[in-house]
Short mmCIF file of C-alpha atoms and ligand atoms in Angstrom, two decimals:
data_model
loop_
_atom_site.label_atom_id
_atom_site.label_comp_id
_atom_site.label_asym_id
_atom_site.label_seq_id
_atom_site.Cartn_x
_atom_site.Cartn_y
_atom_site.Cartn_z
CA MET K 1225 114.57 66.17 95.03
CA VAL K 1226 114.63 69.97 95.41
CA SER K 1227 117.41 71.49 97.48
CA ASP K 1228 116.74 74.13 100.14
CA ASP K 1229 118.59 76.82 98.25
CA ALA K 1230 116.55 76.27 95.09
CA PRO K 1231 114.73 79.42 93.97
CA PRO K 1232 111.17 79.77 95.31
CA GLY K 1233 109.73 78.78 91.93
CA TYR K 1234 110.88 75.24 92.64
CA ARG K 1235 109.23 75.03 96.03
CA PRO K 1236 105.45 75.09 96.02
CA GLY K 1237 104.20 77.49 98.68
CA SER K 1238 107.49 79.27 99.26
CA LEU K 1239 106.79 82.06 96.75
CA ARG K 1240 103.45 82.70 98.41
CA LYS K 1241 105.08 82.76 101.83
CA MET K 1242 107.71 85.17 100.55
CA PHE K 1243 105.11 87.65 99.25
CA GLN K 1244 103.02 87.20 102.37
CA GLY K 1245 106.02 88.54 104.32
CA VAL K 1246 106.73 91.65 102.24
CA SER K 1247 103.23 92.93 101.45
CA ASP K 1248 103.38 95.88 103.90
CA GLU K 1249 106.45 97.47 102.34
CA TYR K 1250 105.94 96.15 98.81
CA ASP K 1251 104.54 99.30 97.14
CA LEU K 1252 106.94 101.68 98.86
CA LEU K 1253 109.94 99.57 97.88
CA ASN K 1254 108.76 99.42 94.26
CA ARG K 1255 108.75 103.23 94.19
CA LEU K 1256 112.13 103.47 95.91
CA LEU K 1257 114.00 100.83 93.93
CA THR K 1258 112.74 102.08 90.54
CA PHE K 1259 112.94 105.81 91.43
CA GLY K 1260 109.20 105.97 90.86
CA LEU K 1261 109.46 104.70 87.27
CA ASP K 1262 107.47 101.50 87.91
CA ARG K 1263 104.24 103.50 87.68
CA ARG K 1264 105.17 104.84 84.27
CA TRP K 1265 105.96 101.30 83.07
CA ARG K 1266 102.59 100.01 84.24
CA THR K 1267 100.93 102.92 82.43
CA LYS K 1268 102.76 101.92 79.23
CA ALA K 1269 101.57 98.33 79.67
CA THR K 1270 98.04 99.66 80.21
CA THR K 1271 98.19 101.57 76.92
CA SER K 1272 99.27 98.38 75.14
CA CYS K 1273 96.51 96.41 76.83
CA LEU K 1274 93.77 98.90 75.92
CA GLU K 1275 94.86 99.21 72.28
CA ASP K 1276 92.08 97.05 70.81
CA SER K 1277 89.40 98.31 73.25
CA PRO K 1278 89.11 95.04 75.18
CA GLU K 1279 85.88 94.28 77.03
CA ALA K 1280 87.35 91.92 79.61
CA ILE K 1281 90.86 92.16 81.09
CA LEU K 1282 92.64 90.03 83.68
CA ASP K 1283 95.54 91.40 85.74
CA LEU K 1284 97.32 88.11 86.41
CA CYS K 1285 99.35 87.97 89.67
CA CYS K 1286 97.96 91.42 90.49
CA GLY K 1287 99.62 91.76 93.91
CA THR K 1288 98.47 94.98 95.56
CA GLY K 1289 96.60 95.96 92.38
CA ASP K 1290 98.76 98.72 90.87
CA LEU K 1291 98.25 97.58 87.28
CA LEU K 1292 94.60 96.70 87.83
CA PHE K 1293 93.79 100.19 89.15
CA THR K 1294 95.77 101.88 86.37
CA ILE K 1295 93.80 99.91 83.77
CA GLN K 1296 90.53 100.70 85.54
CA ARG K 1297 91.30 104.42 85.55
CA ARG K 1298 92.32 104.49 81.89
CA GLY K 1299 89.73 102.02 80.60
CA HIS K 1300 86.86 103.93 82.24
CA ASP K 1301 83.61 101.99 81.92
CA ARG K 1302 84.49 100.36 78.64
CA SER K 1303 86.34 97.41 80.17
CA THR K 1304 85.73 94.97 82.98
CA VAL K 1305 88.97 94.35 84.84
CA LEU K 1306 89.66 91.53 87.30
CA GLY K 1307 92.78 90.91 89.38
CA LEU K 1308 94.01 87.48 90.45
CA ASP K 1309 96.76 86.54 92.89
CA PHE K 1310 97.51 83.61 95.20
CA THR K 1311 98.90 85.60 98.18
CA GLU K 1312 96.23 86.68 100.66
CA ALA K 1313 98.22 89.57 102.13
CA MET K 1314 98.93 91.07 98.69
CA ILE K 1315 95.39 90.74 97.39
CA GLY K 1316 94.09 91.94 100.78
CA ARG K 1317 95.86 95.25 100.17
CA ALA K 1318 94.34 95.44 96.68
CA SER K 1319 90.96 94.69 98.18
CA MET K 1320 91.27 97.56 100.68
CA ALA K 1321 92.22 99.98 97.90
CA ALA K 1322 89.38 98.71 95.67
CA GLY K 1323 86.76 99.89 98.16
CA ARG K 1324 83.30 98.51 97.60
CA SER K 1325 83.91 96.99 94.19
CA LYS K 1326 85.87 93.78 94.67
CA PRO K 1327 87.26 92.77 91.33
CA LEU K 1328 89.67 90.31 92.95
CA VAL K 1329 90.15 86.57 92.88
CA LEU K 1330 92.40 84.53 95.18
CA ALA K 1331 93.74 81.69 93.02
CA ASP K 1332 96.85 80.14 91.51
CA ALA K 1333 97.87 81.11 87.98
CA GLY K 1334 98.17 77.41 87.25
CA HIS K 1335 94.44 76.79 87.78
CA LEU K 1336 92.54 79.85 86.59
CA PRO K 1337 88.91 79.72 87.76
CA PHE K 1338 87.51 81.11 84.50
CA ARG K 1339 85.77 79.62 81.50
CA GLY K 1340 87.73 79.31 78.27
CA GLU K 1341 87.85 82.36 76.01
CA SER K 1342 86.57 84.81 78.64
CA PHE K 1343 89.21 87.57 78.33
CA ASP K 1344 90.37 89.87 75.52
CA CYS K 1345 93.58 90.73 77.33
CA VAL K 1346 95.63 89.13 80.10
CA ALA K 1347 98.20 91.54 81.52
CA ILE K 1348 100.94 90.78 84.02
CA ALA K 1349 103.28 93.24 85.75
CA PHE K 1350 106.58 92.20 87.30
CA SER K 1351 105.27 88.72 88.06
CA PHE K 1352 106.12 86.87 84.86
CA ARG K 1353 109.61 86.40 86.36
CA ASN K 1354 108.01 84.41 89.20
CA LEU K 1355 106.26 82.17 86.68
CA LEU K 1356 109.21 81.72 84.33
CA TYR K 1357 112.44 81.91 86.32
CA LYS K 1358 113.43 78.34 87.21
CA ASN K 1359 109.78 77.49 87.54
CA PRO K 1360 108.94 74.08 86.06
CA ALA K 1361 105.22 74.95 85.91
CA ILE K 1362 105.67 77.66 83.23
CA GLY K 1363 104.02 75.44 80.57
CA THR K 1364 100.90 75.11 82.72
CA TYR K 1365 100.70 78.88 83.35
CA LEU K 1366 101.01 79.71 79.64
CA ALA K 1367 98.47 77.04 78.67
CA GLU K 1368 96.04 78.57 81.17
CA VAL K 1369 96.55 82.08 79.76
CA LEU K 1370 95.93 80.75 76.25
CA ARG K 1371 92.83 78.87 77.38
CA ILE K 1372 91.12 81.92 78.93
CA LEU K 1373 92.02 84.32 76.08
CA ARG K 1374 89.60 84.79 73.22
CA PRO K 1375 91.04 84.17 69.74
CA GLY K 1376 92.95 87.31 68.77
CA GLY K 1377 93.29 88.30 72.44
CA HIS K 1378 96.58 89.62 73.82
CA PHE K 1379 98.99 88.66 76.56
CA VAL K 1380 100.84 91.79 77.76
CA ILE K 1381 103.86 91.30 80.00
CA VAL K 1382 105.76 94.18 81.62
CA GLU K 1383 108.89 92.79 83.20
CA THR K 1384 112.56 93.37 83.98
CA SER K 1385 114.75 92.51 81.02
CA GLN K 1386 118.34 92.49 79.79
CA PRO K 1387 119.86 95.58 78.11
CA GLU K 1388 121.67 94.74 74.86
CA SER K 1389 124.71 96.85 75.75
CA GLU K 1390 127.21 94.84 77.79
CA VAL K 1391 128.34 97.92 79.72
CA LEU K 1392 124.81 98.86 80.65
CA ARG K 1393 123.99 95.27 81.56
CA GLY K 1394 127.03 95.23 83.88
CA ILE K 1395 125.91 98.42 85.65
CA TYR K 1396 122.34 97.18 85.90
CA HIS K 1397 123.39 93.80 87.31
CA ALA K 1398 125.67 95.51 89.84
CA TYR K 1399 122.69 97.58 90.98
CA LEU K 1400 120.54 94.43 91.22
CA ARG K 1401 123.21 92.54 93.18
CA THR K 1402 124.11 95.29 95.68
CA ILE K 1403 121.49 98.03 96.19
CA VAL K 1404 118.35 95.93 95.66
CA PRO K 1405 119.03 93.21 98.30
CA PHE K 1406 120.52 95.75 100.70
CA VAL K 1407 117.74 98.37 100.57
CA GLY K 1408 114.95 95.82 100.01
CA GLY K 1409 116.19 93.50 102.76
CA ALA K 1410 116.66 96.34 105.27
CA ALA K 1411 113.31 98.00 104.60
CA SER K 1412 111.18 94.85 104.41
CA GLY K 1413 113.04 92.73 106.96
CA SER K 1414 113.12 89.93 104.38
CA LYS K 1415 116.60 89.57 102.94
CA SER K 1416 115.67 86.40 101.07
CA ALA K 1417 112.78 88.02 99.17
CA TYR K 1418 114.97 90.79 97.77
CA ALA K 1419 117.86 88.38 97.17
CA TYR K 1420 115.39 86.37 95.08
CA LEU K 1421 114.35 89.52 93.19
CA SER K 1422 118.02 90.29 92.54
CA LYS K 1423 118.82 86.75 91.36
CA SER K 1424 115.74 86.27 89.21
CA ALA K 1425 116.13 89.67 87.50
CA THR K 1426 119.87 89.23 86.91
CA ASN K 1427 119.33 85.81 85.36
CA PHE K 1428 116.07 86.55 83.59
CA PRO K 1429 116.14 85.54 79.91
CA ALA K 1430 116.75 88.12 77.18
CA PRO K 1431 113.73 89.27 75.10
CA GLU K 1432 114.38 86.84 72.23
CA GLU K 1433 114.47 83.89 74.67
CA VAL K 1434 111.17 85.01 76.23
CA ALA K 1435 109.73 85.26 72.69
CA THR K 1436 110.84 81.68 72.00
CA VAL K 1437 109.05 80.46 75.14
CA LEU K 1438 105.86 82.33 74.18
CA ARG K 1439 105.91 81.04 70.59
CA GLY K 1440 106.63 77.52 71.85
CA ALA K 1441 103.52 77.72 74.03
CA GLY K 1442 101.37 78.62 71.02
CA PHE K 1443 101.32 82.45 70.96
CA SER K 1444 101.89 84.38 67.73
CA ASP K 1445 102.83 87.97 66.77
CA VAL K 1446 105.29 88.18 69.65
CA SER K 1447 106.87 91.62 70.06
CA PHE K 1448 109.06 93.45 72.57
CA GLU K 1449 109.22 97.15 73.45
CA PRO K 1450 112.30 98.07 75.49
CA LEU K 1451 111.91 100.60 78.31
CA LEU K 1452 114.71 102.36 80.22
CA LEU K 1453 117.35 101.24 77.69
CA GLY K 1454 116.15 97.65 77.86
CA MET K 1455 116.37 97.18 81.63
CA VAL K 1456 112.62 96.71 81.56
CA GLY K 1457 110.34 95.97 78.65
CA ILE K 1458 106.91 95.02 77.40
CA HIS K 1459 106.37 91.69 75.65
CA LYS K 1460 103.13 91.36 73.73
CA ALA K 1461 101.77 88.14 72.24
CA THR K 1462 98.54 87.15 70.53
CA LYS K 1463 96.40 84.03 70.80
C1 SAM Q 1216 106.46 91.00 92.24
S1 SAM Q 1216 104.76 90.86 92.68
C2 SAM Q 1216 103.98 91.86 91.42
C3 SAM Q 1216 102.64 92.36 91.84
C4 SAM Q 1216 101.94 93.31 90.87
N1 SAM Q 1216 101.61 92.67 89.63
C5 SAM Q 1216 102.73 94.57 90.63
O1 SAM Q 1216 102.76 95.04 89.51
O2 SAM Q 1216 103.28 95.13 91.58
C6 SAM Q 1216 104.40 89.21 92.19
C7 SAM Q 1216 103.02 88.74 92.55
O3 SAM Q 1216 102.78 87.51 91.86
C8 SAM Q 1216 102.03 86.66 92.69
N2 SAM Q 1216 102.22 85.29 92.23
C9 SAM Q 1216 103.38 84.65 92.02
N3 SAM Q 1216 103.16 83.41 91.56
C10 SAM Q 1216 101.81 83.27 91.47
C11 SAM Q 1216 100.96 82.21 91.05
N4 SAM Q 1216 101.44 81.04 90.66
N5 SAM Q 1216 99.62 82.41 91.06
C12 SAM Q 1216 99.10 83.60 91.47
N6 SAM Q 1216 99.87 84.64 91.89
C13 SAM Q 1216 101.20 84.47 91.88
C14 SAM Q 1216 102.58 86.93 94.09
O4 SAM Q 1216 101.68 86.56 95.09
C15 SAM Q 1216 102.82 88.43 94.04
O5 SAM Q 1216 101.72 89.15 94.52
#
């Protein structure tokens, strides 16, 4: 039995409902709460993703499409990039920004509607937390990513992380517990969504624990690049 105060990952449908409710303010709040640095982090993830000149890239849990569009701009015509998300309102915003080309798929990360070995890179920005944090379906999501990656293909994850320094971690967690739910809740009207962000980021596993999960699922060559003193970072793994 799942209790009502369980994190959204435990309640099918509740994550989707949560993102449905914050889609209007989502991009603006990302800029505000990260002081505009989120764009730079997605650009870093894009560089990592484009390293081996991939032909086909999936932006998994693409939301409003920020990573997808960054990859498209940087990859020029060399790469085909698709975005996938299960929240209509989020992907609807991506769709508006995409104009006539509609590289977007509405689907759940647990059932990817693609043939095996169709992508050279699967990238995910600030959504891996939703798939991993207290989410019992993480094994299914990782098996799906492995299935659709070609041998030698990469899984690139840009996500909040845990700074090694205890002092810094304390300051960072204080910011996550106070400013994030207050500003996010007030601006979006959804206190619970930003309380969830605060809780999931504060309790998100350290890089070595994430690496253990990725290796356990069957990935190899797992690495981590810290950003902003380890508050954020890029995990990279190979099929
Ligand atoms: C925090 S947002 C990140 C969006 C975007 N990647 C970005 O960089 O801003 C998380 C996104 O993950 C999506 N999501 C969460 N769980 C999902 C799942 N199981 N399948 C597909 N999308 C999912 C949500 O709908 C939401 O759009």
